[in-house]
């Protein structure tokens, strides 16, 4: 892929690229927008340095990619339901996203992407790991791919969000519970690239439909171990005002909490996605 308005420097063989030559606080021209979208499709997660955006500019950047998603349970700043606060500090008992996951996969239509802007980061520490679910799927044997091809799994949220947030956010319109759950295919096809990606994660996925609990635990355990393979990963070292934009349809991520009692703080805007198929 060639780029004319931005520079794209890959971070690893399978996933991740750092983008330079763009100011995300300004409205993007069509060519720049299209190249950022292409880079996201090619590298699955993209990173930007030295970005100064307020909440409105952050939301405007997200809206170029689609409607914004509202988290089912997390509290948000007054008047900004689309803003998710991310914070770890000396008072934290846990931080968000410490296990491999894709964001809010418990939703019927989970987010297509998440855009995290960190304003204050510990140095060193607080890196985020990203894993390519294309690479994870491709590395499975043909027999395992065949076994998984028609399987679906439940993604539940009460055991994840109940502990972390209680129910501090307002209930979303149309939700029957603050803790949604959904049945998704284990292998999904990316709606833009057409590539297959593994779509189970250690946080939300609880049971493979049609298997016994014991069978399901073994297969899910094997898949979650498989996702932990370093060749599928890249690791991003944040600095103040870095931005990461990941495609939840083909990646997972894990936030490292190695910085206690220092502070890591910022905001996430999340872009709505489609029902996985
Ligand atoms: Fe996350």
Short mmCIF file of C-alpha atoms and ligand atoms in Angstrom, two decimals:
data_model
loop_
_atom_site.label_atom_id
_atom_site.label_comp_id
_atom_site.label_asym_id
_atom_site.label_seq_id
_atom_site.Cartn_x
_atom_site.Cartn_y
_atom_site.Cartn_z
CA UNK A 1 0.00 0.00 0.00
CA UNK A 2 1.40 3.45 -0.82
CA UNK A 3 0.55 6.58 1.17
CA UNK A 4 0.83 10.17 -0.02
CA UNK A 5 -0.39 12.33 2.88
CA UNK A 6 0.84 10.33 5.90
CA UNK A 7 3.90 8.26 6.81
CA UNK A 8 3.32 4.70 8.00
CA UNK A 9 6.02 2.79 9.90
CA UNK A 10 5.13 -0.84 10.76
CA UNK A 11 5.86 -1.96 14.35
CA UNK A 12 6.02 -5.71 13.79
CA UNK A 13 5.58 -8.30 11.04
CA UNK A 14 1.94 -9.10 11.82
CA UNK A 15 0.37 -6.07 13.48
CA UNK A 16 0.72 -2.37 14.29
CA UNK A 17 2.06 0.76 12.61
CA UNK A 18 2.98 4.24 13.76
CA UNK A 19 1.48 7.05 11.67
CA UNK A 20 3.02 10.49 11.37
CA UNK A 21 2.29 13.66 9.43
CA UNK A 22 -1.26 14.26 10.69
CA UNK A 23 -2.92 16.46 13.33
CA UNK A 24 -6.01 14.60 14.59
CA UNK A 25 -7.49 17.71 16.22
CA UNK A 26 -8.21 19.16 12.75
CA UNK A 27 -10.89 17.97 10.36
CA UNK A 28 -9.20 15.48 8.04
CA UNK A 29 -9.31 15.92 4.28
CA UNK A 30 -10.82 13.02 2.35
CA UNK A 31 -7.45 11.77 1.09
CA UNK A 32 -5.91 11.77 4.58
CA UNK A 33 -9.00 10.14 6.09
CA UNK A 34 -8.94 7.45 3.42
CA UNK A 35 -5.22 6.77 3.97
CA UNK A 36 -5.68 6.50 7.76
CA UNK A 37 -8.54 4.05 7.14
CA UNK A 38 -6.34 2.05 4.72
CA UNK A 39 -3.50 1.95 7.27
CA UNK A 40 -5.92 0.70 9.95
CA UNK A 41 -7.19 -2.03 7.62
CA UNK A 42 -3.62 -3.04 6.70
CA UNK A 43 -2.04 -2.92 10.17
CA UNK A 44 -5.11 -3.51 12.44
CA UNK A 45 -3.89 -1.03 15.07
CA UNK A 46 -2.32 2.36 14.37
CA UNK A 47 -0.54 4.80 16.66
CA UNK A 48 -0.07 8.57 16.62
CA UNK A 49 2.29 10.72 18.73
CA UNK A 50 2.00 14.22 20.19
CA UNK A 51 -1.72 14.75 19.59
CA UNK A 52 -3.55 17.52 21.48
CA UNK A 53 -7.29 16.86 21.23
CA UNK A 54 -10.11 17.93 23.50
CA UNK A 55 -13.19 15.69 23.91
CA UNK A 56 -15.08 17.33 21.02
CA UNK A 57 -12.13 16.92 18.65
CA UNK A 58 -11.62 13.34 19.82
CA UNK A 59 -15.31 12.55 19.17
CA UNK A 60 -15.20 14.32 15.78
CA UNK A 61 -12.23 12.14 14.73
CA UNK A 62 -14.14 9.02 15.83
CA UNK A 63 -17.29 10.09 13.96
CA UNK A 64 -15.38 10.10 10.66
CA UNK A 65 -15.34 6.28 11.04
CA UNK A 66 -18.96 5.78 12.12
CA UNK A 67 -21.48 6.41 14.88
CA UNK A 68 -20.05 6.47 18.38
CA UNK A 69 -20.67 3.61 20.80
CA UNK A 70 -21.86 4.14 24.37
CA UNK A 71 -20.54 1.72 26.99
CA UNK A 72 -23.32 -0.33 28.66
CA UNK A 73 -22.15 0.19 32.25
CA UNK A 74 -19.13 2.45 32.64
CA UNK A 75 -19.71 5.95 34.03
CA UNK A 76 -18.96 8.86 31.70
CA UNK A 77 -18.22 12.54 32.25
CA UNK A 78 -21.40 14.63 32.63
CA UNK A 79 -22.87 15.39 29.19
CA UNK A 80 -20.42 13.14 27.29
CA UNK A 81 -21.83 9.58 27.22
CA UNK A 82 -19.44 8.65 24.38
CA UNK A 83 -16.34 9.40 26.47
CA UNK A 84 -14.85 6.55 28.53
CA UNK A 85 -12.34 7.55 31.20
CA UNK A 86 -9.30 5.30 31.53
CA UNK A 87 -7.35 5.75 34.75
CA UNK A 88 -4.93 3.84 36.94
CA UNK A 89 -3.30 5.48 39.97
CA UNK A 90 -2.24 4.96 43.59
CA UNK A 91 -5.91 4.38 44.61
CA UNK A 92 -6.57 1.69 41.95
CA UNK A 93 -7.35 -1.88 43.07
CA UNK A 94 -7.40 -3.02 39.43
CA UNK A 95 -7.24 -1.32 36.04
CA UNK A 96 -9.35 -1.87 32.92
CA UNK A 97 -8.27 -4.38 30.31
CA UNK A 98 -5.61 -6.38 32.13
CA UNK A 99 -6.59 -9.61 30.33
CA UNK A 100 -6.58 -10.18 26.57
CA UNK A 101 -9.89 -8.96 25.18
CA UNK A 102 -11.69 -7.11 22.43
CA UNK A 103 -13.83 -4.22 23.63
CA UNK A 104 -17.43 -4.88 24.69
CA UNK A 105 -17.76 -8.14 22.70
CA UNK A 106 -20.79 -8.81 24.95
CA UNK A 107 -22.80 -6.40 22.75
CA UNK A 108 -24.95 -7.77 19.88
CA UNK A 109 -23.17 -5.23 17.69
CA UNK A 110 -19.75 -4.79 19.29
CA UNK A 111 -17.55 -1.76 18.56
CA UNK A 112 -15.63 -1.75 15.27
CA UNK A 113 -12.83 0.30 16.76
CA UNK A 114 -11.56 2.12 19.81
CA UNK A 115 -9.53 5.32 19.92
CA UNK A 116 -7.59 5.80 23.14
CA UNK A 117 -5.87 9.13 23.87
CA UNK A 118 -3.64 9.08 26.95
CA UNK A 119 -2.84 12.46 28.45
CA UNK A 120 -0.58 11.29 31.28
CA UNK A 121 1.51 8.12 31.24
CA UNK A 122 4.12 6.61 33.54
CA UNK A 123 7.61 6.42 31.98
CA UNK A 124 8.50 3.66 31.67
CA UNK A 125 5.47 1.41 32.08
CA UNK A 126 1.79 1.11 31.17
CA UNK A 127 2.42 -0.32 27.68
CA UNK A 128 -0.43 -1.96 25.78
CA UNK A 129 -0.05 -5.31 24.00
CA UNK A 130 -1.99 -5.93 20.79
CA UNK A 131 -2.57 -9.29 19.08
CA UNK A 132 -3.59 -10.00 15.48
CA UNK A 133 -6.60 -12.31 15.30
CA UNK A 134 -5.90 -12.82 11.58
CA UNK A 135 -2.48 -14.26 12.49
CA UNK A 136 -4.02 -16.32 15.32
CA UNK A 137 -6.65 -17.79 12.99
CA UNK A 138 -4.17 -18.48 10.18
CA UNK A 139 -1.82 -20.39 12.51
CA UNK A 140 -4.52 -22.93 13.51
CA UNK A 141 -4.46 -26.35 11.85
CA UNK A 142 -6.89 -27.03 9.02
CA UNK A 143 -8.69 -29.54 11.28
CA UNK A 144 -9.19 -26.97 14.04
CA UNK A 145 -10.34 -24.35 11.49
CA UNK A 146 -12.88 -26.87 10.22
CA UNK A 147 -14.06 -27.71 13.76
CA UNK A 148 -14.54 -24.03 14.64
CA UNK A 149 -16.09 -22.99 11.32
CA UNK A 150 -19.74 -23.35 12.36
CA UNK A 151 -19.34 -22.80 16.13
CA UNK A 152 -20.67 -19.84 18.10
CA UNK A 153 -19.82 -18.77 21.63
CA UNK A 154 -21.48 -16.71 24.34
CA UNK A 155 -19.92 -13.39 25.34
CA UNK A 156 -21.12 -12.19 28.76
CA UNK A 157 -20.33 -9.05 30.75
CA UNK A 158 -21.70 -9.26 34.29
CA UNK A 159 -18.62 -11.08 35.62
CA UNK A 160 -16.41 -8.40 34.00
CA UNK A 161 -18.31 -5.13 34.36
CA UNK A 162 -20.30 -6.00 37.50
CA UNK A 163 -17.15 -6.07 39.63
CA UNK A 164 -15.49 -3.09 37.99
CA UNK A 165 -18.32 -0.62 37.59
CA UNK A 166 -21.25 -1.98 39.59
CA UNK A 167 -23.86 -0.15 37.62
CA UNK A 168 -22.80 3.46 37.68
CA UNK A 169 -23.63 4.39 34.08
CA UNK A 170 -27.14 5.10 32.82
CA UNK A 171 -28.92 2.20 31.11
CA UNK A 172 -28.71 2.53 27.31
CA UNK A 173 -31.92 2.89 25.30
CA UNK A 174 -33.12 -0.57 24.22
CA UNK A 175 -30.98 -2.54 26.69
CA UNK A 176 -32.86 -4.96 28.95
CA UNK A 177 -29.95 -5.24 31.37
CA UNK A 178 -26.84 -3.20 32.22
CA UNK A 179 -24.90 -6.41 31.55
CA UNK A 180 -25.57 -7.45 27.92
CA UNK A 181 -24.64 -10.84 26.49
CA UNK A 182 -24.51 -12.07 22.91
CA UNK A 183 -23.85 -15.17 20.84
CA UNK A 184 -21.14 -14.61 18.20
CA UNK A 185 -19.35 -16.83 15.65
CA UNK A 186 -15.94 -18.03 16.88
CA UNK A 187 -14.45 -17.21 13.50
CA UNK A 188 -15.68 -13.95 11.99
CA UNK A 189 -15.12 -12.50 8.53
CA UNK A 190 -13.93 -8.91 8.50
CA UNK A 191 -16.52 -6.81 6.62
CA UNK A 192 -13.89 -4.68 4.84
CA UNK A 193 -10.87 -6.94 4.25
CA UNK A 194 -12.84 -10.21 3.87
CA UNK A 195 -10.20 -11.96 6.01
CA UNK A 196 -11.08 -14.46 8.76
CA UNK A 197 -10.27 -13.64 12.38
CA UNK A 198 -10.55 -15.56 15.64
CA UNK A 199 -13.25 -13.97 17.82
CA UNK A 200 -13.13 -15.38 21.36
CA UNK A 201 -11.48 -13.67 24.31
CA UNK A 202 -10.52 -14.45 27.89
CA UNK A 203 -12.55 -11.58 29.36
CA UNK A 204 -16.03 -12.04 27.92
CA UNK A 205 -16.30 -15.44 26.21
CA UNK A 206 -17.89 -17.98 28.57
CA UNK A 207 -19.25 -20.98 26.64
CA UNK A 208 -19.15 -22.54 23.18
CA UNK A 209 -22.73 -23.22 22.12
CA UNK A 210 -23.50 -26.94 21.71
CA UNK A 211 -20.52 -28.23 23.76
CA UNK A 212 -20.53 -29.38 27.39
CA UNK A 213 -19.01 -26.95 29.89
CA UNK A 214 -15.96 -29.21 30.20
CA UNK A 215 -15.45 -29.47 26.42
CA UNK A 216 -15.98 -25.75 26.01
CA UNK A 217 -13.51 -24.86 28.81
CA UNK A 218 -10.78 -26.98 27.18
CA UNK A 219 -11.26 -25.51 23.68
CA UNK A 220 -11.58 -21.92 24.94
CA UNK A 221 -8.53 -22.44 27.18
CA UNK A 222 -6.53 -23.72 24.21
CA UNK A 223 -7.62 -20.79 22.01
CA UNK A 224 -6.82 -18.23 24.72
CA UNK A 225 -3.33 -19.78 25.20
CA UNK A 226 -2.89 -19.67 21.43
CA UNK A 227 -3.76 -15.94 21.34
CA UNK A 228 -0.88 -15.39 23.80
CA UNK A 229 1.71 -16.36 21.11
CA UNK A 230 4.28 -13.51 20.86
CA UNK A 231 4.58 -13.75 17.05
CA UNK A 232 0.99 -12.45 16.79
CA UNK A 233 1.76 -9.35 18.92
CA UNK A 234 3.12 -5.85 19.00
CA UNK A 235 3.75 -3.74 22.09
CA UNK A 236 3.12 -0.01 22.23
CA UNK A 237 5.06 2.24 24.63
CA UNK A 238 2.90 5.28 25.29
CA UNK A 239 4.09 8.82 25.83
CA UNK A 240 1.94 11.75 26.99
CA UNK A 241 -0.55 12.61 24.20
CA UNK A 242 -0.13 9.38 22.19
CA UNK A 243 -3.20 7.91 20.48
CA UNK A 244 -3.90 4.27 19.65
CA UNK A 245 -6.73 3.30 17.28
CA UNK A 246 -7.45 -0.43 17.10
CA UNK A 247 -9.85 -2.45 14.99
CA UNK A 248 -11.80 -4.62 17.46
CA UNK A 249 -12.94 -6.93 14.64
CA UNK A 250 -9.47 -8.42 14.10
CA UNK A 251 -7.39 -7.64 17.21
CA UNK A 252 -7.24 -8.13 20.95
CA UNK A 253 -5.37 -6.03 23.48
CA UNK A 254 -4.13 -6.19 27.03
CA UNK A 255 -3.16 -3.25 29.25
CA UNK A 256 -0.04 -3.86 31.37
CA UNK A 257 -0.31 -2.66 34.98
CA UNK A 258 3.35 -2.49 35.94
CA UNK A 259 3.32 1.15 37.06
CA UNK A 260 1.56 1.14 40.46
CA UNK A 261 1.40 3.62 42.25
CA UNK A 262 2.04 5.99 39.30
CA UNK A 263 -0.79 7.51 37.26
CA UNK A 264 -1.88 6.58 33.73
CA UNK A 265 -4.82 8.63 32.53
CA UNK A 266 -6.79 9.46 29.41
CA UNK A 267 -10.00 8.99 27.46
CA UNK A 268 -11.42 6.57 24.92
CA UNK A 269 -13.91 7.16 22.12
CA UNK A 270 -15.38 3.98 20.67
CA UNK A 271 -16.85 3.52 17.18
CA UNK A 272 -19.98 1.39 16.74
CA UNK A 273 -19.67 -1.83 14.72
CA UNK A 274 -21.89 -4.45 13.05
CA UNK A 275 -23.11 -7.85 14.18
CA UNK A 276 -20.19 -10.29 13.63
CA UNK A 277 -20.69 -12.82 10.83
FE1 LIG B 1 -10.07 -2.63 26.10
#
